[in-house]
mmCIF file of C-alpha atoms in Angstrom:
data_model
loop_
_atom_site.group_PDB
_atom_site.id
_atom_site.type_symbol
_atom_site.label_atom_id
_atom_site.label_comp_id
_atom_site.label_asym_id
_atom_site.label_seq_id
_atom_site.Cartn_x
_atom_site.Cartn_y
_atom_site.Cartn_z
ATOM 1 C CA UNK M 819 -20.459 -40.709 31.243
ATOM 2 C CA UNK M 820 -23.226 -39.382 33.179
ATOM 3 C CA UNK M 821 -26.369 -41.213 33.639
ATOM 4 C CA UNK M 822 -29.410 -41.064 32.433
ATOM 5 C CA UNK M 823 -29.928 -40.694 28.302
ATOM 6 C CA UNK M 824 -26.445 -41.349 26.862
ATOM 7 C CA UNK M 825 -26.398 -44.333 28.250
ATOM 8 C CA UNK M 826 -30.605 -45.700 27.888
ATOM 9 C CA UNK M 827 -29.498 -44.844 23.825
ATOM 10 C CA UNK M 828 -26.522 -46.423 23.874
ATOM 11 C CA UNK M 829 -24.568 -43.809 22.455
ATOM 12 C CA UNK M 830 -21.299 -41.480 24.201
ATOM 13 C CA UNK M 831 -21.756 -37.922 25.292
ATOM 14 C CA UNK M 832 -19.691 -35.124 23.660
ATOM 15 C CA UNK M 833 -18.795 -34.728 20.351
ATOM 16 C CA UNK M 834 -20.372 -37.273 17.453
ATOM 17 C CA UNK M 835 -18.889 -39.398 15.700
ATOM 18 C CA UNK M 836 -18.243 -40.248 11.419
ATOM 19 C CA UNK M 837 -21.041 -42.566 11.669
ATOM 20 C CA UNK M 838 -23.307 -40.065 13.391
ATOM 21 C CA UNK M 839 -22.205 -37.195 11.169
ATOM 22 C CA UNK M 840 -23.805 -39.142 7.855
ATOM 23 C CA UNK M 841 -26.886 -39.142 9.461
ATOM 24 C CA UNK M 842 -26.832 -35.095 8.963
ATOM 25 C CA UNK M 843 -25.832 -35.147 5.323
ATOM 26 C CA UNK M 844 -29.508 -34.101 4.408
ATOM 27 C CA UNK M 845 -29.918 -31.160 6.430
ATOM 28 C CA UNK M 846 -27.065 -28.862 5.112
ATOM 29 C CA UNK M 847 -29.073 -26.807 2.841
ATOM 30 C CA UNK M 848 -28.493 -24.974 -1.039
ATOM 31 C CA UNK M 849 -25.715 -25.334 -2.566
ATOM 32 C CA UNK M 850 -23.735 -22.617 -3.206
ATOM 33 C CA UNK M 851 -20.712 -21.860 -5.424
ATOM 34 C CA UNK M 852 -18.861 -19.762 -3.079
ATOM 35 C CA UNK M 853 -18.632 -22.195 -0.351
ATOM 36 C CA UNK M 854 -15.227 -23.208 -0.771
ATOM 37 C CA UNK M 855 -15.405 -25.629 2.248
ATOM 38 C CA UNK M 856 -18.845 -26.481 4.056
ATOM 39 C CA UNK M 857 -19.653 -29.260 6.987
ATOM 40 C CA UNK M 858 -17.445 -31.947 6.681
ATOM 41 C CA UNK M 859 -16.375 -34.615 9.087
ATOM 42 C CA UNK M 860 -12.551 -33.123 10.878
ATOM 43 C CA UNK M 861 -13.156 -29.806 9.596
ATOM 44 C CA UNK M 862 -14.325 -27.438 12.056
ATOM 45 C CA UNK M 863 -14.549 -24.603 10.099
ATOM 46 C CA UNK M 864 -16.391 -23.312 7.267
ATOM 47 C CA UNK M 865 -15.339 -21.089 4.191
ATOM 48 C CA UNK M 866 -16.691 -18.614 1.683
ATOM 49 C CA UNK M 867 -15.027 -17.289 -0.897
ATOM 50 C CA UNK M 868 -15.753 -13.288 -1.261
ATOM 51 C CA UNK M 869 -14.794 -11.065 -3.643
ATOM 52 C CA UNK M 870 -11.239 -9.214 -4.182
ATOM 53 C CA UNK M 871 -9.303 -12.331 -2.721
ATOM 54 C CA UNK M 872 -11.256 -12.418 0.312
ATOM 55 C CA UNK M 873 -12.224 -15.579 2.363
ATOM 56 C CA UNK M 874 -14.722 -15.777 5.532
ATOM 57 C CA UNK M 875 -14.151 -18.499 7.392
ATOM 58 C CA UNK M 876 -16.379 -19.310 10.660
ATOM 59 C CA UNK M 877 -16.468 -21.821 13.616
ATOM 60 C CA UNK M 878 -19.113 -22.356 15.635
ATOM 61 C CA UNK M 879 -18.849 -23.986 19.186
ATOM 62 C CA UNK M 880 -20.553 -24.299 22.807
ATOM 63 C CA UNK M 881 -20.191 -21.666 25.735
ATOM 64 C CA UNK M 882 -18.406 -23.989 28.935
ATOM 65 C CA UNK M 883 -18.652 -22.613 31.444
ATOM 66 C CA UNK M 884 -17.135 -24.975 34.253
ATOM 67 C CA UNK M 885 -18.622 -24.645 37.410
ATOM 68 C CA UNK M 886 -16.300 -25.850 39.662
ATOM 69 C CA UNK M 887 -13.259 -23.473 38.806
ATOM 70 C CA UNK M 888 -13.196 -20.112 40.076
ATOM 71 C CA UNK M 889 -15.892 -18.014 36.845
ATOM 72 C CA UNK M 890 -12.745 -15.486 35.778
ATOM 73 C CA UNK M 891 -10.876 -19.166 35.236
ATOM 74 C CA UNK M 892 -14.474 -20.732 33.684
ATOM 75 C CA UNK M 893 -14.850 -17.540 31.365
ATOM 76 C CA UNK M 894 -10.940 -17.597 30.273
ATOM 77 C CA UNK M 895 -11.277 -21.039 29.225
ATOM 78 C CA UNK M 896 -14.517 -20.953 27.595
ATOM 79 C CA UNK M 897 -13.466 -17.656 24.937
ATOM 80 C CA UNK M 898 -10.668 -19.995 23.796
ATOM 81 C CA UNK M 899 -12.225 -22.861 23.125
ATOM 82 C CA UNK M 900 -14.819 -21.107 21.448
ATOM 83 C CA UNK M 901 -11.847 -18.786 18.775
ATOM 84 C CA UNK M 902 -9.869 -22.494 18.612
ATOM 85 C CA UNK M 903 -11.130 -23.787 15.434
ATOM 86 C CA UNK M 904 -11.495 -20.901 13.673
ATOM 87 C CA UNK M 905 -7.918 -19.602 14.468
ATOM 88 C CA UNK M 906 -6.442 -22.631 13.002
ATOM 89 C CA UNK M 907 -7.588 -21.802 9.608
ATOM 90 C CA UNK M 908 -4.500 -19.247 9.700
ATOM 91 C CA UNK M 909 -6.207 -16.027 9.187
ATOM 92 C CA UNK M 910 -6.721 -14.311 12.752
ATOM 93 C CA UNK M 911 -10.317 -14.501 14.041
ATOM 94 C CA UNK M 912 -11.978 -10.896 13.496
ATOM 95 C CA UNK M 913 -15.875 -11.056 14.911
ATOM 96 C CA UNK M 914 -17.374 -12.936 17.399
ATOM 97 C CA UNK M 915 -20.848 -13.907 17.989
ATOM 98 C CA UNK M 916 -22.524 -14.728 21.406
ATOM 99 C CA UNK M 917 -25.176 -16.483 22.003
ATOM 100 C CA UNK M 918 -25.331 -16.949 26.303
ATOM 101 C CA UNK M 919 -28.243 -18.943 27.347
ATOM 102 C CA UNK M 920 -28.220 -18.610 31.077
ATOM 103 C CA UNK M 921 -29.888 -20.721 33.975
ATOM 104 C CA UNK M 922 -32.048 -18.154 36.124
ATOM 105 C CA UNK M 923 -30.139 -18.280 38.630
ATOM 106 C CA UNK M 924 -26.910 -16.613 37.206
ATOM 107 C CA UNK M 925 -26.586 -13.060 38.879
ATOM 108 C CA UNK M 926 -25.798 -10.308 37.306
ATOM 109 C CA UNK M 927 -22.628 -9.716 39.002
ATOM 110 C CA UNK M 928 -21.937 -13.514 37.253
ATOM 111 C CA UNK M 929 -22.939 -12.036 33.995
ATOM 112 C CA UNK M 930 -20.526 -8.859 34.373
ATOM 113 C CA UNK M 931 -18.002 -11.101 35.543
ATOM 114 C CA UNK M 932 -18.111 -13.544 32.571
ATOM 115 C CA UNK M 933 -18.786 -10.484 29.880
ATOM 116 C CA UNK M 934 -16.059 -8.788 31.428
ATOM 117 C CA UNK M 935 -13.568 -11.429 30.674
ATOM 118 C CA UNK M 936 -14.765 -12.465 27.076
ATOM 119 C CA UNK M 937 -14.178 -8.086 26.401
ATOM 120 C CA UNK M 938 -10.565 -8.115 27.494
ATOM 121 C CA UNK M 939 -9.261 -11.560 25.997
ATOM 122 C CA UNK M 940 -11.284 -10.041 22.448
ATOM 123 C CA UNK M 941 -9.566 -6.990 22.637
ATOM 124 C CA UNK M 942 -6.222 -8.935 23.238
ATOM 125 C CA UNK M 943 -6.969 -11.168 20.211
ATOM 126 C CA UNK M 944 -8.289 -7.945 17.801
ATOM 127 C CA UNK M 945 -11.524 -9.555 18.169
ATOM 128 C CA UNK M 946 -14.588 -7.560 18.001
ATOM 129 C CA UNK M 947 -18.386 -8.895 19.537
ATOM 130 C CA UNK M 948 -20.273 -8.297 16.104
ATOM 131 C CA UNK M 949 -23.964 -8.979 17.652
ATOM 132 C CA UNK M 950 -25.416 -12.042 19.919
ATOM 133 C CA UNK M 951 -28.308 -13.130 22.609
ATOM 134 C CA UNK M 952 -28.166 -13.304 25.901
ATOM 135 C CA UNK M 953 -31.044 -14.599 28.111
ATOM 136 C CA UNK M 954 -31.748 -16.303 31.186
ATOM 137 C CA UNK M 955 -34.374 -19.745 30.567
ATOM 138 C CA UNK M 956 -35.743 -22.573 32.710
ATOM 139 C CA UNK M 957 -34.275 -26.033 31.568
ATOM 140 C CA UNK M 958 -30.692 -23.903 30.812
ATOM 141 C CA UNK M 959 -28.329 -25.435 33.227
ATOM 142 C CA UNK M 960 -24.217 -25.062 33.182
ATOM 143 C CA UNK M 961 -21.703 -25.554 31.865
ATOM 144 C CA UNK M 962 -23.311 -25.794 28.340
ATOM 145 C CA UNK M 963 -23.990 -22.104 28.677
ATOM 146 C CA UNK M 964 -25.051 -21.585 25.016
ATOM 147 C CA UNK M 965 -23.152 -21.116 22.005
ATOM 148 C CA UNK M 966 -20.180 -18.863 19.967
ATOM 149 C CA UNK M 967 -20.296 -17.921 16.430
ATOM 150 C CA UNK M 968 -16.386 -16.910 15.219
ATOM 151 C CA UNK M 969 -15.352 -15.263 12.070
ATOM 152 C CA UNK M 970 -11.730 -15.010 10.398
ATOM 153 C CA UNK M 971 -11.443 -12.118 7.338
ATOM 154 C CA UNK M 972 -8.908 -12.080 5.073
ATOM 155 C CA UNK M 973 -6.343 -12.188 2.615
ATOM 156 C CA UNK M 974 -7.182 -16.219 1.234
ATOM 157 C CA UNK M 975 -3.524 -16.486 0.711
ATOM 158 C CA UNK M 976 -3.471 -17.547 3.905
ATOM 159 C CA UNK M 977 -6.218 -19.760 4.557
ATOM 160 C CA UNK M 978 -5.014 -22.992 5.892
ATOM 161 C CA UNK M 979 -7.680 -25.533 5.314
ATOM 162 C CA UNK M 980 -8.462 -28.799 7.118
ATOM 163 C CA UNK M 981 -8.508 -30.970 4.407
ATOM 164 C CA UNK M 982 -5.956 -30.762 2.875
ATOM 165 C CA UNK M 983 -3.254 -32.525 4.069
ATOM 166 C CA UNK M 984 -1.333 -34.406 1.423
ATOM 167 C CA UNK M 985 1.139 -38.050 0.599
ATOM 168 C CA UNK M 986 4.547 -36.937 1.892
ATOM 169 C CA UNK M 987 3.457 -34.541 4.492
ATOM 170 C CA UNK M 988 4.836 -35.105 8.078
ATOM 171 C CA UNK M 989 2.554 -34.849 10.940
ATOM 172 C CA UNK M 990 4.088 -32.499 13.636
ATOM 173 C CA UNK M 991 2.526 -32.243 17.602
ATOM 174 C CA UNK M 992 2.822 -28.370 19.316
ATOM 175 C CA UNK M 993 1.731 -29.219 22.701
ATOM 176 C CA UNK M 994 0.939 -31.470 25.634
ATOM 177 C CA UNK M 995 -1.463 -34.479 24.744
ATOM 178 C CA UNK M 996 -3.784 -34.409 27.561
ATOM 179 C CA UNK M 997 -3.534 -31.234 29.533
ATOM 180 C CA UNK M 998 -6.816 -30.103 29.616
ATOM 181 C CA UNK M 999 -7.908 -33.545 30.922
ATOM 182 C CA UNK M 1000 -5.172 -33.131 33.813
ATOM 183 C CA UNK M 1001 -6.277 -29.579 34.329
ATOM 184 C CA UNK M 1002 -10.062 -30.631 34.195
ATOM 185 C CA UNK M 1003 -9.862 -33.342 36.561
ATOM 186 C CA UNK M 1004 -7.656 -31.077 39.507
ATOM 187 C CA UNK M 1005 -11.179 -29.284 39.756
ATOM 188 C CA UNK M 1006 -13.465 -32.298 39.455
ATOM 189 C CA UNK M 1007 -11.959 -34.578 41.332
ATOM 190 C CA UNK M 1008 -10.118 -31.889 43.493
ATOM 191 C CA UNK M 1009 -10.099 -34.252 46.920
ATOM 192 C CA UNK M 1010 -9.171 -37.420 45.529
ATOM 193 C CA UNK M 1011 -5.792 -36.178 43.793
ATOM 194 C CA UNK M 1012 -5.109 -34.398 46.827
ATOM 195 C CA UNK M 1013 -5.106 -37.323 49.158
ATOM 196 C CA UNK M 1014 -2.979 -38.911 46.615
ATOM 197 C CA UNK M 1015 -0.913 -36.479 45.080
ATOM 198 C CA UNK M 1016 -0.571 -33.026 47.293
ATOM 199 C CA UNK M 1017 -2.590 -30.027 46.615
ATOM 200 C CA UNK M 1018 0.970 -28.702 45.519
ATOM 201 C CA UNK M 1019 0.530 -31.072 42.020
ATOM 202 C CA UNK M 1020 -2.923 -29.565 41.888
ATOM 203 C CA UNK M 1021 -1.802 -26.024 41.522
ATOM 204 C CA UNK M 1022 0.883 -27.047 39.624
ATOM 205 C CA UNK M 1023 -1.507 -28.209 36.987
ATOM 206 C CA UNK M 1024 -3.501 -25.135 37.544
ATOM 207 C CA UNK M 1025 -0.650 -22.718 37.046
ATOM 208 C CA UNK M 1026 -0.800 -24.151 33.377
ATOM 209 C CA UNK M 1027 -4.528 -22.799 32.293
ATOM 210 C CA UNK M 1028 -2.887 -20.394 29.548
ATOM 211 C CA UNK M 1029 -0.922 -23.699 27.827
ATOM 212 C CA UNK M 1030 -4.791 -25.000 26.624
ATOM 213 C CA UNK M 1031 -5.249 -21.876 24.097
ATOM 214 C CA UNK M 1032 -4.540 -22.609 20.314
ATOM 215 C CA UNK M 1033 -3.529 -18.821 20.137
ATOM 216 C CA UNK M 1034 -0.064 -18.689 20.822
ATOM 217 C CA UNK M 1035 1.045 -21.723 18.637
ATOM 218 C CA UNK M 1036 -0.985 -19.901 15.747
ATOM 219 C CA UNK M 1037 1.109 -16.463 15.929
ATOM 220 C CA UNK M 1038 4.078 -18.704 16.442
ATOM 221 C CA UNK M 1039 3.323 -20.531 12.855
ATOM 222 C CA UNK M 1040 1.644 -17.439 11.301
ATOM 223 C CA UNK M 1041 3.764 -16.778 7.763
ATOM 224 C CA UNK M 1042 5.542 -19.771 7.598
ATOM 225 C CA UNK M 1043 5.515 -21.732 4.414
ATOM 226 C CA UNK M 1044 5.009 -25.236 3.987
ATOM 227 C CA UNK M 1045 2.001 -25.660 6.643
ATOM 228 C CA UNK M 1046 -0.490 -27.806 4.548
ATOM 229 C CA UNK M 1047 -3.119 -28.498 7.602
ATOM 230 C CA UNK M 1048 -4.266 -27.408 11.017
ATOM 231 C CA UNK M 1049 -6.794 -29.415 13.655
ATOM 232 C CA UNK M 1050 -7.038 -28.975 17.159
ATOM 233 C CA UNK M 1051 -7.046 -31.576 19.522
ATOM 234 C CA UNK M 1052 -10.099 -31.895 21.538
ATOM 235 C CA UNK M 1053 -12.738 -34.347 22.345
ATOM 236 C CA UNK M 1054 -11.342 -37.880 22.332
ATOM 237 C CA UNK M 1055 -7.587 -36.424 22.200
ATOM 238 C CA UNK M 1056 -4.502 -37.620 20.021
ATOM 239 C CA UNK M 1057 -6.419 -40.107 18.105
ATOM 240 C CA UNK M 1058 -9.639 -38.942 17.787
ATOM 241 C CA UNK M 1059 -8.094 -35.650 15.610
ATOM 242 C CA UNK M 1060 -6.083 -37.931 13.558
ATOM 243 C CA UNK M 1061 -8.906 -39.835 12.532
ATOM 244 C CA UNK M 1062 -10.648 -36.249 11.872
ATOM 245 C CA UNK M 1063 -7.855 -35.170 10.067
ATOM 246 C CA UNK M 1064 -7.799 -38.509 7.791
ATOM 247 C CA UNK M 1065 -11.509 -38.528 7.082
ATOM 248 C CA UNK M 1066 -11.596 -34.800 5.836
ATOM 249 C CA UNK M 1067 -8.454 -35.093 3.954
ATOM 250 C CA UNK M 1068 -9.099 -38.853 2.620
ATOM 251 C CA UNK M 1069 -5.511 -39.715 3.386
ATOM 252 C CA UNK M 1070 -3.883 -42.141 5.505
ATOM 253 C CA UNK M 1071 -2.138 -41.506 8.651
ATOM 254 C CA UNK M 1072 0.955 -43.362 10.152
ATOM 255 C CA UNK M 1073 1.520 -42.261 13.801
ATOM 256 C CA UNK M 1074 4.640 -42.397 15.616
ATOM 257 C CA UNK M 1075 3.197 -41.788 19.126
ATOM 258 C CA UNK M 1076 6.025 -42.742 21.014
ATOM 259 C CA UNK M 1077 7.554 -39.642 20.412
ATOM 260 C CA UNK M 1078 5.211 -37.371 21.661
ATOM 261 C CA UNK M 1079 5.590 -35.426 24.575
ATOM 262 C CA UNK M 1080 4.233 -36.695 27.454
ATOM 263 C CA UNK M 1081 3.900 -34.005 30.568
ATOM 264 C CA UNK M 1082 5.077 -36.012 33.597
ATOM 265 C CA UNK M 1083 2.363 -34.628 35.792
ATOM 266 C CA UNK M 1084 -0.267 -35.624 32.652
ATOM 267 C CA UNK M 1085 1.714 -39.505 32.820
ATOM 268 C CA UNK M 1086 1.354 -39.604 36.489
ATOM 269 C CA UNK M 1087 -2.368 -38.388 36.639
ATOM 270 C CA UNK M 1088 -3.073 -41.073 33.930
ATOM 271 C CA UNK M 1089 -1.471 -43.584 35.998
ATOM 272 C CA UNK M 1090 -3.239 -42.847 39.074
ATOM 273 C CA UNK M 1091 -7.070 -42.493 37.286
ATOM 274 C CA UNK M 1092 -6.374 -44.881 34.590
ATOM 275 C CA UNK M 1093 -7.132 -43.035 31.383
ATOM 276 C CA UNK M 1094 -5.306 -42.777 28.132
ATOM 277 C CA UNK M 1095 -3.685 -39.378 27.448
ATOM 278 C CA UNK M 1096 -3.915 -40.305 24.023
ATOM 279 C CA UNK M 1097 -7.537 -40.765 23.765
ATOM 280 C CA UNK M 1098 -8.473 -37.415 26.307
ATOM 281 C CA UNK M 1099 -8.956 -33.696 25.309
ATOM 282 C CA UNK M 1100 -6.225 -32.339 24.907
ATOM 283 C CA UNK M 1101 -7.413 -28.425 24.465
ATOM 284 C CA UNK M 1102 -4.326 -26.270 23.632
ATOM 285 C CA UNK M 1103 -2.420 -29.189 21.380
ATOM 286 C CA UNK M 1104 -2.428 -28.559 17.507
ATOM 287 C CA UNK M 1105 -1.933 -31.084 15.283
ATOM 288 C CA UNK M 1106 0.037 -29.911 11.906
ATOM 289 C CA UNK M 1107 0.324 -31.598 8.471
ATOM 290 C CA UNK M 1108 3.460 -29.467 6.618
ATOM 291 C CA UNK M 1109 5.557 -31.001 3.841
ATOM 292 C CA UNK M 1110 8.525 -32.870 4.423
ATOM 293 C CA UNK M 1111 11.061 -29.387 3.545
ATOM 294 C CA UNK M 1112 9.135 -27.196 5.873
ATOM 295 C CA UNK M 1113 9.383 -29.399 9.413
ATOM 296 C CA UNK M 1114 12.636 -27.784 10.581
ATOM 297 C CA UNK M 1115 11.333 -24.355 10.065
ATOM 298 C CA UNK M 1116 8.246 -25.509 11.686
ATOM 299 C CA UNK M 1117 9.471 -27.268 14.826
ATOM 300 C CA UNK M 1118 12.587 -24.614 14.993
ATOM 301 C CA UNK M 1119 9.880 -21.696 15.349
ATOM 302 C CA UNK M 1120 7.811 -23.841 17.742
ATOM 303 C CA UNK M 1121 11.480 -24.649 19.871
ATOM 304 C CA UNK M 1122 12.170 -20.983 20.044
ATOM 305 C CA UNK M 1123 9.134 -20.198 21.495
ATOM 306 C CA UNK M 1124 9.378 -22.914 24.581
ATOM 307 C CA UNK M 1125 6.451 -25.145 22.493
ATOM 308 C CA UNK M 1126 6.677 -28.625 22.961
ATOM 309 C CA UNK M 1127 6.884 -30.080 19.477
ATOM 310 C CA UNK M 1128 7.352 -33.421 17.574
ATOM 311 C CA UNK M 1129 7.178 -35.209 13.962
ATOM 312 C CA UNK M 1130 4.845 -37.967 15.439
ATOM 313 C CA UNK M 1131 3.536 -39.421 12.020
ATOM 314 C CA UNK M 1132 3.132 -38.565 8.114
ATOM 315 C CA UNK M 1133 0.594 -38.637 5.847
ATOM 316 C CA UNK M 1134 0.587 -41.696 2.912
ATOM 317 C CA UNK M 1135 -1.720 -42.836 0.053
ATOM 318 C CA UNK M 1136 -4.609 -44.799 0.741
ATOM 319 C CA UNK M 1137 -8.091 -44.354 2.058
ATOM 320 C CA UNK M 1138 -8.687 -42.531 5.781
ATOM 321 C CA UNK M 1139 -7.107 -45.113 8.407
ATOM 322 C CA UNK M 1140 -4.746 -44.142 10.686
ATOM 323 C CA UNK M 1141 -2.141 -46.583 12.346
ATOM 324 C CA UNK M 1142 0.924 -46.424 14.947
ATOM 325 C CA UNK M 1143 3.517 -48.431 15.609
ATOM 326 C CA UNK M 1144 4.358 -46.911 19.046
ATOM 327 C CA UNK M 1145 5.025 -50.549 20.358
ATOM 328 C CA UNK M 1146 7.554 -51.445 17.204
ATOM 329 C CA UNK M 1147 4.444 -53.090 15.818
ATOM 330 C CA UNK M 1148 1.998 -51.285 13.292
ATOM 331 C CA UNK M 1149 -1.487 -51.520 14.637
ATOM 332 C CA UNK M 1150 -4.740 -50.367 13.625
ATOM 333 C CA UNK M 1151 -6.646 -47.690 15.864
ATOM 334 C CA UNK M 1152 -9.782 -46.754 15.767
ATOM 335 C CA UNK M 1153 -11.865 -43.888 16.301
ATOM 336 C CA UNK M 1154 -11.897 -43.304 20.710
ATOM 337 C CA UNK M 1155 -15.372 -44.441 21.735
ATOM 338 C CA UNK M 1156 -15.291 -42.253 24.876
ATOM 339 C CA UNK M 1157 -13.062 -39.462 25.685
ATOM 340 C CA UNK M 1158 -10.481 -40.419 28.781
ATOM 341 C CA UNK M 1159 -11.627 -37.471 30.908
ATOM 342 C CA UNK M 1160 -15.118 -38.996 30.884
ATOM 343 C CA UNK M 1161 -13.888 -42.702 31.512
ATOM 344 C CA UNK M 1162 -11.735 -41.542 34.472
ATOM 345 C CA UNK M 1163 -14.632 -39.779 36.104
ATOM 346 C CA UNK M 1164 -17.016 -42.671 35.432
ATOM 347 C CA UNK M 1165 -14.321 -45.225 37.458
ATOM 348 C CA UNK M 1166 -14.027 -42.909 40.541
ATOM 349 C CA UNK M 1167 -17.279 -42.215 40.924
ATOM 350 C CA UNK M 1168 -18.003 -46.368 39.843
ATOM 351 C CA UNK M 1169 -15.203 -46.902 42.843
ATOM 352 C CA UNK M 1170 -16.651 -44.546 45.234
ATOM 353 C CA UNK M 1171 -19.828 -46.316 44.665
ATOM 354 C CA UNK M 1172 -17.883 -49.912 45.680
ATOM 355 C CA UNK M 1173 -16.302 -48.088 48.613
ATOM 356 C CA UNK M 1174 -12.638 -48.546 46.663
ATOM 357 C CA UNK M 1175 -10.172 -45.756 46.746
ATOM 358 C CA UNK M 1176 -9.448 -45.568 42.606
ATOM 359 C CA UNK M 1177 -5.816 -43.917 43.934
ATOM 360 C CA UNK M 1178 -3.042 -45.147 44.813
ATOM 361 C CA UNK M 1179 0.711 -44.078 45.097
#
C-alpha cells in the first residue's frame, strides 16, 4: 500500500469492498423498468433491456496506464482491462467511450502513441470510439489516466449475466491465477527479481502480456450452451471474485483450489516475494459458473484452444459464503483485505527500508 491516505483512514487501496459498496446504495438514482441488471456488488456490468430483443449492456473502468513498461505495452494493457467486464457478459463489446485525463506533462507524441494503440486493438475487437474527453489537468498524475465507458449490443439471447449462477453449477478456471501480478511485478520490481531470478525469467514473464486479456477465452466460449455466469478475476485475485460472484448471485461457493493451475514461474515469484497467487490480480483469468452437463464441452473447447482450465468448485444452496478444502479440510475464507501485488511491494520496499534483501534462492 502506498503511504499517505489509505493508510491515515485505515482502509486498502484499489477496489472497495461489500461493506463499502452499502454505503453507495443511496446514490444510484430512478428506478427504471428496463434496467434488467443495475449496480450490484460482483457484477461489473450493467443492463438495459431495449426494444426488439435487444440488450445494452455497459462497463465502466479506469484508464492504467503503467509507467514503468514500455507506453505501446502500458496502452495494450490498459484497452483490455478497460473491454474485460463488459465482454464477459457474452455479447461482443460494440462502442467505447474515452475519457483520458492527462498530467501536463504527457507529449503529444505520448498521446499519438497511446491513441494509436487503443485504434488498432478496437478495430481488432469490432469496437468503435463512440465519443469521449481528453484533456491535460494539474493534480492528474499516472497511471490512473482517467476512465473507459464500454458498450455490448445485441441479440439478449446471449447475455450472460453475473448473477446468476445457480445450486448444481460447477465452477470452472480458464487461466493462470496470478499472472498479471507476476507480469506487474517484472516491471516494478525489475532489479530485485533479476538479482534473484535472471533477467531471462523476466522476459519470460513478459513474453506472456497477451495471456491477461479476457478476449480470447470469450470467442473461445462464445455459443456454447450451458454457461450460466462469467466474472473476471481482478483485484484481490481467486478469492476475491468468488466472493463477488457469491454476493451477486446469493449462492454459496465450495472451492477446490488445489486443482487450479498454478504457472511455475507465478509459484516461484510467490515464493520468492511472499504473496498469495490466490489472493493477487489475476487479469486475463475468467471464472465460469456452467451446469454440471455443459463442463466437458466447456473445458474441451477451452483444451483445444491451449487454455488452461479446471472444475475448481460448484455452486450449493445457502447464503453467499464461499469455502475450500484445498488442505482436505473445509475452511472458511474471507473476502482478501489487500490484493498480493500490493502486499509484495509493501515488504520489499518495508525490507529495503531494514537493509534486508526480501529474495532469496
Amino acid at each position: 500500500m502506498k503511504s499517505g491516505q489509505g493508510e491515515r483512514r485505515g482502509v486498502a487501496e484499489g477496489k472497495i469492498g461489500y461493506s463499502a459498496f452499502r454505503l453507495l446504495s443511496n446514490s444510484f438514482g430512478a428506478r427504471r423498468g428496463d434496467i434488467l441488471l443495475g449496480p450490484r456488488f460482483g457484477a461489473d456490468f450493467g443492463v438495459v433491456s431495449l426494444k426488439g430483443g435487444i440488450v445494452m449492456a455497459v462497463s465502466t473502468d479506469p484508464l492504467y496506464l503503467n509507467t514503468k513498461m514500455a507506453l505501446r505495452d502500458s496502452a495494450w494493457f490498459a484497452f483490455h482491462i478497460a473491454v474485460a467486464d463488459v465482454a464477459l457478459s457474452g455479447i461482443p463489446p460494440s462502442f467505447m467511450v474515452l475519457d483520458w485525463n492527462l498530467p501536463p506533462d504527457f507529449s503529444d507524441s505520448d498521446l499519438r502513441t497511446v491513441s494509436g494503440v487503443f485504434g488498432r486493438e478496437s478495430s481488432k475487437c469490432g469496437i468503435s470510439v463512440l465519443t469521449g474527453h481528453t484533456g491535460r489537468y494539474e493534480g492528474c498524475r499516472l497511471p490512473i489516466a482517467g476512465a473507459a465507458t464500454c458498450i455490448a449490443y445485441g441479440d439478449a439471447g446471449r447475455l450472460i449475466l453475473p448473477v446468476s449462477s445457480r445450486p448444481g453449477d460447477v465452477l470452472i478456471a480458464a487461466g493462470t491465477p496470478a499472472l498479471e501480478t507476476a507480469f506487474l511485478l517484472s516491471y516494478e520490481l525489475e532489479d530485485l527479481i533479476s538479482s534473484a531470478a535472471g533477467h531471462s525469467f523476466i522476459k519470460g514473464i513478459r513474453k506472456r502480456m497477451t495471456e491477461l486479456s479476457v478476449i480470447d477465452k470469450v470467442r473461445v466460449l462464445s455459443g456454447t450452451k450451458g454457461i450460466t455466469a462469467m466474472h473476471d478475476v481482478s483485484e484481490r485475485g481467486f478469492y476475491g471474485a468468488v466472493h463477488e460472484m457469491s454476493i451477486a448471485s446469493g449462492k454459496r461457493f465450495s472451492l477446490r483450489s488445489s486443482s487450479l493451475h498454478i504457472d511455475s514461474a507465478v509459484a516461484r515469484l510467490s515464493s520468492l516475494l511472499g504473496f498469495d497467487p490466490l489472493e493477487s490480480s489475476s487479469e486475463g483469468m475468467v471464472l465460469i459458473t456452467a451446469r454440471s452437463s455443459a463442463a466437458s464441452s466447456v473445458l474441451g473447447e477451452l483444451e483445444r484452444n491451449h487454455i488452461p482450465c479446471s472444475v475448481c468448485g460448484k455452486v450449493e444452496r445457502g447464503r453467499p459464503l464461499v469455502t475450500d478444502d484445498a488442505s482436505g479440510v473445509k475452511r472458511r475464507i474471507s473476502y482478501p483485505t489487500e490484493d498480493g501485488f500490493l502486499s509484495a511491494l509493501a515488504n520489499c520496499r518495508k525490507s529495503a527500508k531494514l537493509g534486508d534483501s526480501p529474495l532469496a534462492l
